[in-house]
Amino acid sequence: MHEREVKLWDTRLISSALTSLTLDTSPGSLMPLLDPDSGLLVLAGKGESQLYCYEVVLQQPALSPVTQCVLENVLQGAALVPRRALAVMGCEVVRVLQLSNTAIIPISYHVPRKAVEFHEDLFPDTPGCVPASDPNTWWAGSNQQVQKVSLNPARRPHPSFTSCLLPPMECPPDTTQPAESPTGEADPNEGFSSPPSSLTSPSTPSSLGPSLSSTSGIGTSPSLRSLQSLLGPSSKFRHAQGTVLHRDSHITNLKGLNLTTPGESDGFCANQLRVAVPLLSSGGQVAVLELRKPGRLPDTALPTLQNGTAVTDLAWDPFDPHRLAVAGEDARIRLWRVPPGGLEEVLTTPEAVLTGHMEKIYSLCFHPLAADVLASSSYDLTIRIWDLQARAERLRLQGHQDQIFGLAWSPDGQQLATVCKDGHVRVYQPRSDPEPLQEGPGPEGGRGARIVWVCDGRCLLVSGFDSRSERQLLLYATEALAGGPLAVLGLDVAPSTLLPSYDPDTGLVLLTGKGDTRVFLYELLPEAPFFLECNSFTSQDPHKGFVLLPKTECDVREVEFARCLRLRQTSLEPVAFRLPRVRKEFFQDDVFPDTAVSWEPVLSAQAWLQGASGQPRLLSLQPPDMTPVSQAPREAPARRAPSSAQYLEEKSDQQKKEELLNAMVAKLGNREDPLPQDSFEGVDEDEWAKYLAQIIVMGVQVVGRAFARALRQEFAASRAAANARGRAGHQSAAASNLSGLSLQEAQQILNVSKLSPEEVQKNYEHLFKVNDKSVGGSFYLQSKVVRAKERLDEEFRIQAQEDREKEQMPKT
């Protein structure tokens, strides 16, 4: 191990160092990062977790310590940010970028200042971006320096980059009109926007997705457009907030939940009225809970649906909220009908039983438009489509080589997509061909996967695993499955499969797994960048399931765009996802477009099987007493007050002098006026003497009363002791031992009329607790209770001794 040193030399005298500083003992070398404008030197070492900061000056000591920063992560590399990028108004003098194993972390050094303004002493002019000479001039011996620029935001030039080797680019003329201030002057900050990015965003309006929709009623400033071109499009739901609703809406005291349902099942299902949860008890029992009746469930057993075999999956009929389909390990599908008022007794006979599969069933999925149409997948590697009205199998799809992880209907109900363990994604047209219409590569991992149609049916989203068991999202174009996914997004490493819940109105997908504590939110686009990340929802404890409720359950007045149910170990909690908006008194029509009436069927099962198709009816979520925000009157722009620097620059020296003199005269002109306290009248000396005498007399009276009371108590105790000493035998001795407390006084204190040990003990315990000081009682009274108890105990002892003496007298 060697001691690390820092030495400073003068280039004019290189023979010896000006100063030397010993730091610590370590085998690694330090990287010096010097800011020449401030003279701050930052020393960083690879593999270490601290930074040293010194100030380099010409006078001794040439290296003076400033601060030492302890890092949270091990440093793998470091670099200084140019001073032109510093937050000068926040007195940020140096910013270091730390490279760790998984991130780049900024570390800022600030100088504390009270005034929020530009400080010339901290930020001198710094070299700009324009080169001083070209290569030929430098080879010819030119030593021209780079021109310096000011860091003052009010005088900073427009950032640009020029090169003598690259021809200047011709920019198209700007057709936007510059915004003017209310006074008619140009905005001084307009030229200080971020430089245009070299990255090109898609030119089609749909590429930016709903995040840049013009229906929001909010214009986009040039600086915001420049930032978007630099960072790419962002979702308007990026600030979404997930909140667990009040406990009054929870269903608690859930017991005996079946938390080991197959991976192809969501674990439970819900509609706008009730929730179905499989239980762990034998017989494949399913509990049905009413969402309109929240609260604590009774400790007794709940009425359930008795399936007779273990449950593998379950689903509510979207067009009949009272019908529940339950798949079992016996390869049968049971249809149950729940009474309108809820389940009040145990049901053992289902409404219907569907048989046809040869192995146990993976999952169930109702048709989105046609009534009484149900699809099921099984271990026999087939997908069967049932007519529930006829209670018979109508179609059978084949072509899978391994376990079917998931299936999903297209929004128009004409196609069916599946994802399989054999590593393929397939799309079927069930009414025309039992073999797949398209087939493409799926996730590499075989641990599980889910599939859902997104972007109005133009894309397929698959959640699965890669070969390293990392959870990932794959987005496919439905017309070109064979070409592979359009985009792949890796998330994290976890054992559970991500369960996607897609909202077609907002384009958002919620993803979480069984046993997770985080819910991912992404806005999906059919074009690049495909995935727009939004704020995630995080909970303290893991959930066992997460289900999206219908859109009509959202509170649009609070800009609630999604409501879900979160299943925990012993409770069921509603979670609301809301978007912060300023003008909540208006209906946010950019967030709530007309939604499909998903609870009304468009077709019958017979019509769909014969090839008919249709579109669902749309419904507006706008309350009748609210106005759309797109039709709301625009707020008048607030007039921005000029800064102090601009105000002073506009004034001449003579005007500044006159204003200063006027302010001083205004403050000092009334110095001869009387002060407010001068008009107060005091108290005469005679009144002070009178008040003092009264206070003394009152004090003497209080002390006298206390002294007299003490004398009376002492006199009574002495007289009682004297009377007790006058008694004969053991009674006189007992009374004197207890400081003169007589038998009658002891009985009065403990409130007993006759000498009974049980009654004495009972009253003593009660009075001792009542007079305890911790509950506001009196220590003096408590001590008298103890003395009375001791006096009566002594009396009992005397009586017992006299009784023994009387029994012995005849024998002698």
Short mmCIF file of N, CA and C in Angstrom, two decimals, residues 512-632:
data_model
loop_
_atom_site.label_atom_id
_atom_site.label_comp_id
_atom_site.label_asym_id
_atom_site.label_seq_id
_atom_site.Cartn_x
_atom_site.Cartn_y
_atom_site.Cartn_z
N THR A 512 -48.33 -5.91 -14.06
CA THR A 512 -47.82 -6.34 -12.76
C THR A 512 -47.93 -7.86 -12.69
N GLY A 513 -47.26 -8.46 -11.75
CA GLY A 513 -47.26 -9.90 -11.58
C GLY A 513 -47.73 -10.29 -10.20
N LYS A 514 -48.10 -11.53 -10.05
CA LYS A 514 -48.49 -12.04 -8.75
C LYS A 514 -47.29 -12.01 -7.81
N GLY A 515 -47.47 -11.41 -6.65
CA GLY A 515 -46.39 -11.29 -5.70
C GLY A 515 -45.53 -10.06 -5.90
N ASP A 516 -45.86 -9.20 -6.87
CA ASP A 516 -45.11 -7.96 -7.10
C ASP A 516 -45.62 -6.85 -6.17
N THR A 517 -44.80 -5.82 -6.04
CA THR A 517 -45.19 -4.62 -5.30
C THR A 517 -45.25 -3.39 -6.20
N ARG A 518 -45.03 -3.57 -7.50
CA ARG A 518 -44.98 -2.44 -8.42
C ARG A 518 -45.88 -2.72 -9.62
N VAL A 519 -46.58 -1.68 -10.07
CA VAL A 519 -47.41 -1.74 -11.26
C VAL A 519 -46.81 -0.78 -12.29
N PHE A 520 -46.38 -1.32 -13.44
CA PHE A 520 -45.80 -0.50 -14.50
C PHE A 520 -46.92 0.10 -15.35
N LEU A 521 -46.70 1.34 -15.79
CA LEU A 521 -47.64 2.01 -16.69
C LEU A 521 -46.87 2.46 -17.93
N TYR A 522 -47.39 2.11 -19.10
CA TYR A 522 -46.79 2.52 -20.37
C TYR A 522 -47.91 2.94 -21.32
N GLU A 523 -47.64 4.02 -22.06
CA GLU A 523 -48.51 4.37 -23.17
C GLU A 523 -47.93 3.75 -24.43
N LEU A 524 -48.75 3.06 -25.18
CA LEU A 524 -48.30 2.31 -26.35
C LEU A 524 -48.64 3.07 -27.62
N LEU A 525 -47.66 3.12 -28.55
CA LEU A 525 -47.81 3.78 -29.84
C LEU A 525 -47.50 2.79 -30.95
N PRO A 526 -48.19 2.89 -32.06
CA PRO A 526 -47.91 1.96 -33.16
C PRO A 526 -46.63 2.30 -33.92
N GLU A 527 -46.01 3.44 -33.63
CA GLU A 527 -44.77 3.84 -34.28
C GLU A 527 -43.77 4.23 -33.20
N ALA A 528 -42.53 4.45 -33.64
CA ALA A 528 -41.47 4.79 -32.70
C ALA A 528 -41.86 6.05 -31.92
N PRO A 529 -41.55 6.07 -30.63
CA PRO A 529 -40.72 5.14 -29.86
C PRO A 529 -41.48 3.96 -29.25
N PHE A 530 -42.75 3.74 -29.59
CA PHE A 530 -43.57 2.60 -29.23
C PHE A 530 -43.98 2.58 -27.76
N PHE A 531 -43.01 2.76 -26.82
CA PHE A 531 -43.31 2.70 -25.40
C PHE A 531 -43.00 4.06 -24.76
N LEU A 532 -44.00 4.67 -24.12
CA LEU A 532 -43.81 5.91 -23.37
C LEU A 532 -44.07 5.60 -21.89
N GLU A 533 -43.02 5.68 -21.10
CA GLU A 533 -43.12 5.29 -19.70
C GLU A 533 -43.85 6.36 -18.89
N CYS A 534 -44.67 5.91 -17.95
CA CYS A 534 -45.40 6.79 -17.03
C CYS A 534 -45.03 6.40 -15.60
N ASN A 535 -45.52 7.20 -14.66
CA ASN A 535 -45.25 6.92 -13.26
C ASN A 535 -45.81 5.56 -12.86
N SER A 536 -45.04 4.82 -12.11
CA SER A 536 -45.48 3.51 -11.63
C SER A 536 -46.19 3.65 -10.29
N PHE A 537 -46.97 2.63 -9.97
CA PHE A 537 -47.63 2.54 -8.66
C PHE A 537 -46.88 1.51 -7.83
N THR A 538 -46.49 1.91 -6.62
CA THR A 538 -45.72 1.03 -5.75
C THR A 538 -46.44 0.90 -4.42
N SER A 539 -46.48 -0.31 -3.90
CA SER A 539 -47.12 -0.60 -2.61
C SER A 539 -46.09 -1.17 -1.65
N GLN A 540 -46.45 -1.19 -0.37
CA GLN A 540 -45.54 -1.67 0.65
C GLN A 540 -45.46 -3.20 0.67
N ASP A 541 -46.60 -3.85 0.51
CA ASP A 541 -46.63 -5.31 0.57
C ASP A 541 -47.05 -5.87 -0.79
N PRO A 542 -46.69 -7.08 -1.11
CA PRO A 542 -47.02 -7.65 -2.44
C PRO A 542 -48.50 -7.93 -2.56
N HIS A 543 -49.00 -7.84 -3.80
CA HIS A 543 -50.39 -8.18 -4.07
C HIS A 543 -50.47 -9.53 -4.78
N LYS A 544 -51.62 -10.16 -4.62
CA LYS A 544 -51.83 -11.49 -5.19
C LYS A 544 -52.56 -11.44 -6.53
N GLY A 545 -53.08 -10.29 -6.88
CA GLY A 545 -53.77 -10.12 -8.15
C GLY A 545 -54.09 -8.66 -8.36
N PHE A 546 -54.29 -8.29 -9.65
CA PHE A 546 -54.56 -6.89 -10.00
C PHE A 546 -55.44 -6.91 -11.25
N VAL A 547 -56.67 -6.36 -11.13
CA VAL A 547 -57.66 -6.44 -12.20
C VAL A 547 -58.17 -5.04 -12.50
N LEU A 548 -58.33 -4.72 -13.79
CA LEU A 548 -58.84 -3.44 -14.25
C LEU A 548 -60.37 -3.50 -14.33
N LEU A 549 -61.04 -2.49 -13.75
CA LEU A 549 -62.49 -2.42 -13.76
C LEU A 549 -62.97 -1.67 -15.00
N PRO A 550 -64.26 -1.77 -15.35
CA PRO A 550 -64.78 -1.03 -16.51
C PRO A 550 -64.61 0.48 -16.36
N LYS A 551 -64.61 1.17 -17.48
CA LYS A 551 -64.35 2.61 -17.51
C LYS A 551 -65.42 3.40 -16.77
N THR A 552 -66.63 2.88 -16.73
CA THR A 552 -67.72 3.60 -16.08
C THR A 552 -67.55 3.69 -14.57
N GLU A 553 -66.62 2.95 -13.99
CA GLU A 553 -66.39 3.01 -12.55
C GLU A 553 -65.45 4.14 -12.17
N CYS A 554 -64.88 4.86 -13.14
CA CYS A 554 -63.93 5.93 -12.85
C CYS A 554 -64.67 7.21 -12.47
N ASP A 555 -64.06 7.99 -11.61
CA ASP A 555 -64.57 9.30 -11.20
C ASP A 555 -63.95 10.34 -12.13
N VAL A 556 -64.69 10.71 -13.17
CA VAL A 556 -64.12 11.63 -14.18
C VAL A 556 -63.95 13.03 -13.61
N ARG A 557 -64.68 13.39 -12.57
CA ARG A 557 -64.52 14.72 -11.97
C ARG A 557 -63.17 14.89 -11.31
N GLU A 558 -62.58 13.80 -10.88
CA GLU A 558 -61.24 13.82 -10.29
C GLU A 558 -60.18 13.40 -11.29
N VAL A 559 -60.51 13.40 -12.57
CA VAL A 559 -59.61 13.00 -13.66
C VAL A 559 -59.03 11.62 -13.37
N GLU A 560 -59.91 10.71 -13.01
CA GLU A 560 -59.53 9.32 -12.74
C GLU A 560 -59.74 8.52 -14.01
N PHE A 561 -58.65 8.13 -14.64
CA PHE A 561 -58.74 7.45 -15.93
C PHE A 561 -58.71 5.94 -15.83
N ALA A 562 -58.46 5.37 -14.65
CA ALA A 562 -58.46 3.92 -14.49
C ALA A 562 -58.71 3.60 -13.02
N ARG A 563 -59.49 2.55 -12.79
CA ARG A 563 -59.70 2.05 -11.44
C ARG A 563 -59.51 0.54 -11.45
N CYS A 564 -58.75 0.07 -10.48
CA CYS A 564 -58.39 -1.35 -10.42
C CYS A 564 -58.74 -1.90 -9.05
N LEU A 565 -58.71 -3.21 -8.96
CA LEU A 565 -58.87 -3.91 -7.69
C LEU A 565 -57.58 -4.66 -7.40
N ARG A 566 -57.08 -4.47 -6.19
CA ARG A 566 -55.83 -5.09 -5.76
C ARG A 566 -56.13 -6.11 -4.67
N LEU A 567 -55.80 -7.36 -4.96
CA LEU A 567 -56.05 -8.45 -4.02
C LEU A 567 -54.82 -8.68 -3.17
N ARG A 568 -55.00 -8.53 -1.85
CA ARG A 568 -53.92 -8.79 -0.89
C ARG A 568 -54.18 -10.10 -0.16
N GLN A 569 -53.36 -10.38 0.84
CA GLN A 569 -53.47 -11.64 1.56
C GLN A 569 -54.80 -11.76 2.29
N THR A 570 -55.28 -10.66 2.86
CA THR A 570 -56.51 -10.71 3.65
C THR A 570 -57.49 -9.60 3.30
N SER A 571 -57.31 -8.88 2.22
CA SER A 571 -58.21 -7.77 1.89
C SER A 571 -58.23 -7.54 0.39
N LEU A 572 -59.23 -6.77 -0.03
CA LEU A 572 -59.41 -6.37 -1.42
C LEU A 572 -59.52 -4.85 -1.44
N GLU A 573 -58.60 -4.17 -2.17
CA GLU A 573 -58.51 -2.71 -2.12
C GLU A 573 -58.70 -2.13 -3.52
N PRO A 574 -59.52 -1.07 -3.65
CA PRO A 574 -59.59 -0.36 -4.94
C PRO A 574 -58.47 0.65 -5.07
N VAL A 575 -57.87 0.70 -6.25
CA VAL A 575 -56.76 1.61 -6.55
C VAL A 575 -57.20 2.52 -7.69
N ALA A 576 -57.10 3.83 -7.50
CA ALA A 576 -57.50 4.82 -8.51
C ALA A 576 -56.26 5.44 -9.11
N PHE A 577 -56.22 5.51 -10.44
CA PHE A 577 -55.14 6.18 -11.17
C PHE A 577 -55.68 7.50 -11.71
N ARG A 578 -55.10 8.59 -11.26
CA ARG A 578 -55.58 9.92 -11.59
C ARG A 578 -54.47 10.74 -12.23
N LEU A 579 -54.91 11.76 -12.96
CA LEU A 579 -53.99 12.64 -13.66
C LEU A 579 -54.12 14.03 -13.05
N PRO A 580 -53.03 14.62 -12.56
CA PRO A 580 -53.12 15.97 -11.99
C PRO A 580 -53.42 17.01 -13.07
N ARG A 581 -54.48 17.73 -12.88
CA ARG A 581 -54.88 18.80 -13.78
C ARG A 581 -55.25 20.03 -12.97
N VAL A 582 -55.05 21.21 -13.55
CA VAL A 582 -55.31 22.46 -12.85
C VAL A 582 -56.79 22.81 -12.91
N ARG A 583 -57.40 22.70 -14.06
CA ARG A 583 -58.79 23.14 -14.24
C ARG A 583 -59.72 21.92 -14.17
N LYS A 584 -59.89 21.40 -12.98
CA LYS A 584 -60.71 20.22 -12.79
C LYS A 584 -62.20 20.52 -12.91
N GLU A 585 -62.57 21.79 -12.89
CA GLU A 585 -63.99 22.10 -13.01
C GLU A 585 -64.51 21.83 -14.42
N PHE A 586 -63.59 21.59 -15.38
CA PHE A 586 -63.97 21.28 -16.74
C PHE A 586 -63.76 19.79 -17.01
N PHE A 587 -64.57 19.25 -17.90
CA PHE A 587 -64.45 17.85 -18.31
C PHE A 587 -63.23 17.70 -19.22
N GLN A 588 -62.31 16.81 -18.84
CA GLN A 588 -61.06 16.62 -19.57
C GLN A 588 -61.31 15.69 -20.76
N ASP A 589 -61.81 16.28 -21.85
CA ASP A 589 -62.18 15.45 -23.00
C ASP A 589 -60.97 14.90 -23.74
N ASP A 590 -59.76 15.42 -23.47
CA ASP A 590 -58.57 14.82 -24.07
C ASP A 590 -58.16 13.55 -23.35
N VAL A 591 -58.65 13.35 -22.13
CA VAL A 591 -58.35 12.14 -21.35
C VAL A 591 -59.47 11.13 -21.46
N PHE A 592 -60.70 11.62 -21.64
CA PHE A 592 -61.87 10.74 -21.65
C PHE A 592 -62.60 10.86 -22.99
N PRO A 593 -62.13 10.17 -24.02
CA PRO A 593 -62.91 10.12 -25.27
C PRO A 593 -64.15 9.25 -25.09
N ASP A 594 -64.98 9.22 -26.08
CA ASP A 594 -66.16 8.36 -26.02
C ASP A 594 -65.71 6.90 -25.89
N THR A 595 -66.28 6.22 -24.92
CA THR A 595 -65.87 4.85 -24.63
C THR A 595 -66.90 3.87 -25.18
N ALA A 596 -66.44 2.67 -25.48
CA ALA A 596 -67.32 1.63 -26.01
C ALA A 596 -68.20 1.08 -24.91
N VAL A 597 -69.45 0.81 -25.25
CA VAL A 597 -70.40 0.21 -24.30
C VAL A 597 -70.13 -1.30 -24.30
N SER A 598 -69.22 -1.71 -23.45
CA SER A 598 -68.75 -3.10 -23.44
C SER A 598 -69.70 -4.03 -22.72
N TRP A 599 -70.76 -3.50 -22.07
CA TRP A 599 -71.68 -4.35 -21.34
C TRP A 599 -72.93 -4.69 -22.15
N GLU A 600 -72.99 -4.23 -23.39
CA GLU A 600 -74.11 -4.56 -24.26
C GLU A 600 -73.59 -5.36 -25.47
N PRO A 601 -74.16 -6.49 -25.77
CA PRO A 601 -73.69 -7.28 -26.92
C PRO A 601 -74.10 -6.63 -28.24
N VAL A 602 -73.26 -6.80 -29.24
CA VAL A 602 -73.55 -6.30 -30.59
C VAL A 602 -74.19 -7.38 -31.44
N LEU A 603 -73.79 -8.63 -31.22
CA LEU A 603 -74.27 -9.75 -32.02
C LEU A 603 -74.70 -10.88 -31.10
N SER A 604 -75.49 -11.76 -31.63
CA SER A 604 -75.78 -13.01 -30.94
C SER A 604 -74.76 -14.06 -31.36
N ALA A 605 -74.71 -15.13 -30.62
CA ALA A 605 -73.76 -16.19 -30.93
C ALA A 605 -74.03 -16.78 -32.31
N GLN A 606 -75.32 -16.95 -32.63
CA GLN A 606 -75.66 -17.53 -33.91
C GLN A 606 -75.24 -16.61 -35.06
N ALA A 607 -75.46 -15.30 -34.89
CA ALA A 607 -75.09 -14.36 -35.95
C ALA A 607 -73.59 -14.31 -36.14
N TRP A 608 -72.84 -14.34 -35.05
CA TRP A 608 -71.37 -14.30 -35.20
C TRP A 608 -70.86 -15.56 -35.88
N LEU A 609 -71.39 -16.71 -35.52
CA LEU A 609 -70.94 -17.95 -36.13
C LEU A 609 -71.26 -18.00 -37.62
N GLN A 610 -72.28 -17.26 -38.05
CA GLN A 610 -72.63 -17.21 -39.46
C GLN A 610 -71.85 -16.18 -40.25
N GLY A 611 -70.92 -15.43 -39.57
CA GLY A 611 -70.04 -14.51 -40.26
C GLY A 611 -70.37 -13.06 -40.10
N ALA A 612 -71.36 -12.70 -39.30
CA ALA A 612 -71.73 -11.30 -39.11
C ALA A 612 -70.70 -10.60 -38.24
N SER A 613 -70.64 -9.28 -38.37
CA SER A 613 -69.74 -8.45 -37.57
C SER A 613 -70.44 -7.15 -37.26
N GLY A 614 -69.90 -6.40 -36.32
CA GLY A 614 -70.50 -5.13 -35.93
C GLY A 614 -69.54 -4.31 -35.09
N GLN A 615 -70.00 -3.13 -34.74
CA GLN A 615 -69.21 -2.22 -33.92
C GLN A 615 -70.00 -1.85 -32.66
N PRO A 616 -69.33 -1.73 -31.52
CA PRO A 616 -70.07 -1.39 -30.30
C PRO A 616 -70.52 0.06 -30.31
N ARG A 617 -71.54 0.33 -29.53
CA ARG A 617 -72.04 1.69 -29.37
C ARG A 617 -71.10 2.48 -28.48
N LEU A 618 -70.92 3.77 -28.78
CA LEU A 618 -70.04 4.63 -28.00
C LEU A 618 -70.86 5.47 -27.03
N LEU A 619 -70.25 5.76 -25.89
CA LEU A 619 -70.91 6.51 -24.83
C LEU A 619 -69.97 7.58 -24.33
N SER A 620 -70.50 8.78 -24.14
CA SER A 620 -69.71 9.88 -23.60
C SER A 620 -69.73 9.82 -22.07
N LEU A 621 -68.58 10.01 -21.47
CA LEU A 621 -68.45 10.02 -20.02
C LEU A 621 -68.62 11.41 -19.42
N GLN A 622 -68.95 12.40 -20.25
CA GLN A 622 -69.06 13.77 -19.76
C GLN A 622 -70.31 13.94 -18.91
N PRO A 623 -70.17 14.41 -17.65
CA PRO A 623 -71.35 14.72 -16.84
C PRO A 623 -72.12 15.87 -17.45
N PRO A 624 -73.44 15.90 -17.27
CA PRO A 624 -74.24 16.95 -17.91
C PRO A 624 -73.94 18.36 -17.41
N ASP A 625 -73.38 18.50 -16.20
CA ASP A 625 -73.12 19.83 -15.65
C ASP A 625 -71.68 20.29 -15.84
N MET A 626 -70.92 19.64 -16.71
CA MET A 626 -69.52 20.02 -16.93
C MET A 626 -69.32 20.40 -18.40
N THR A 627 -68.41 21.36 -18.61
CA THR A 627 -68.05 21.83 -19.95
C THR A 627 -66.72 21.21 -20.37
N PRO A 628 -66.57 20.76 -21.60
CA PRO A 628 -65.27 20.20 -22.02
C PRO A 628 -64.17 21.25 -21.92
N VAL A 629 -63.00 20.78 -21.56
CA VAL A 629 -61.87 21.70 -21.41
C VAL A 629 -61.45 22.27 -22.76
N SER A 630 -61.74 21.56 -23.84
CA SER A 630 -61.41 22.09 -25.16
C SER A 630 -62.28 23.29 -25.53
N GLN A 631 -63.44 23.44 -24.89
CA GLN A 631 -64.33 24.57 -25.14
C GLN A 631 -64.26 25.62 -24.03
N ALA A 632 -63.39 25.41 -23.07
CA ALA A 632 -63.28 26.36 -21.97
C ALA A 632 -62.62 27.64 -22.45
#
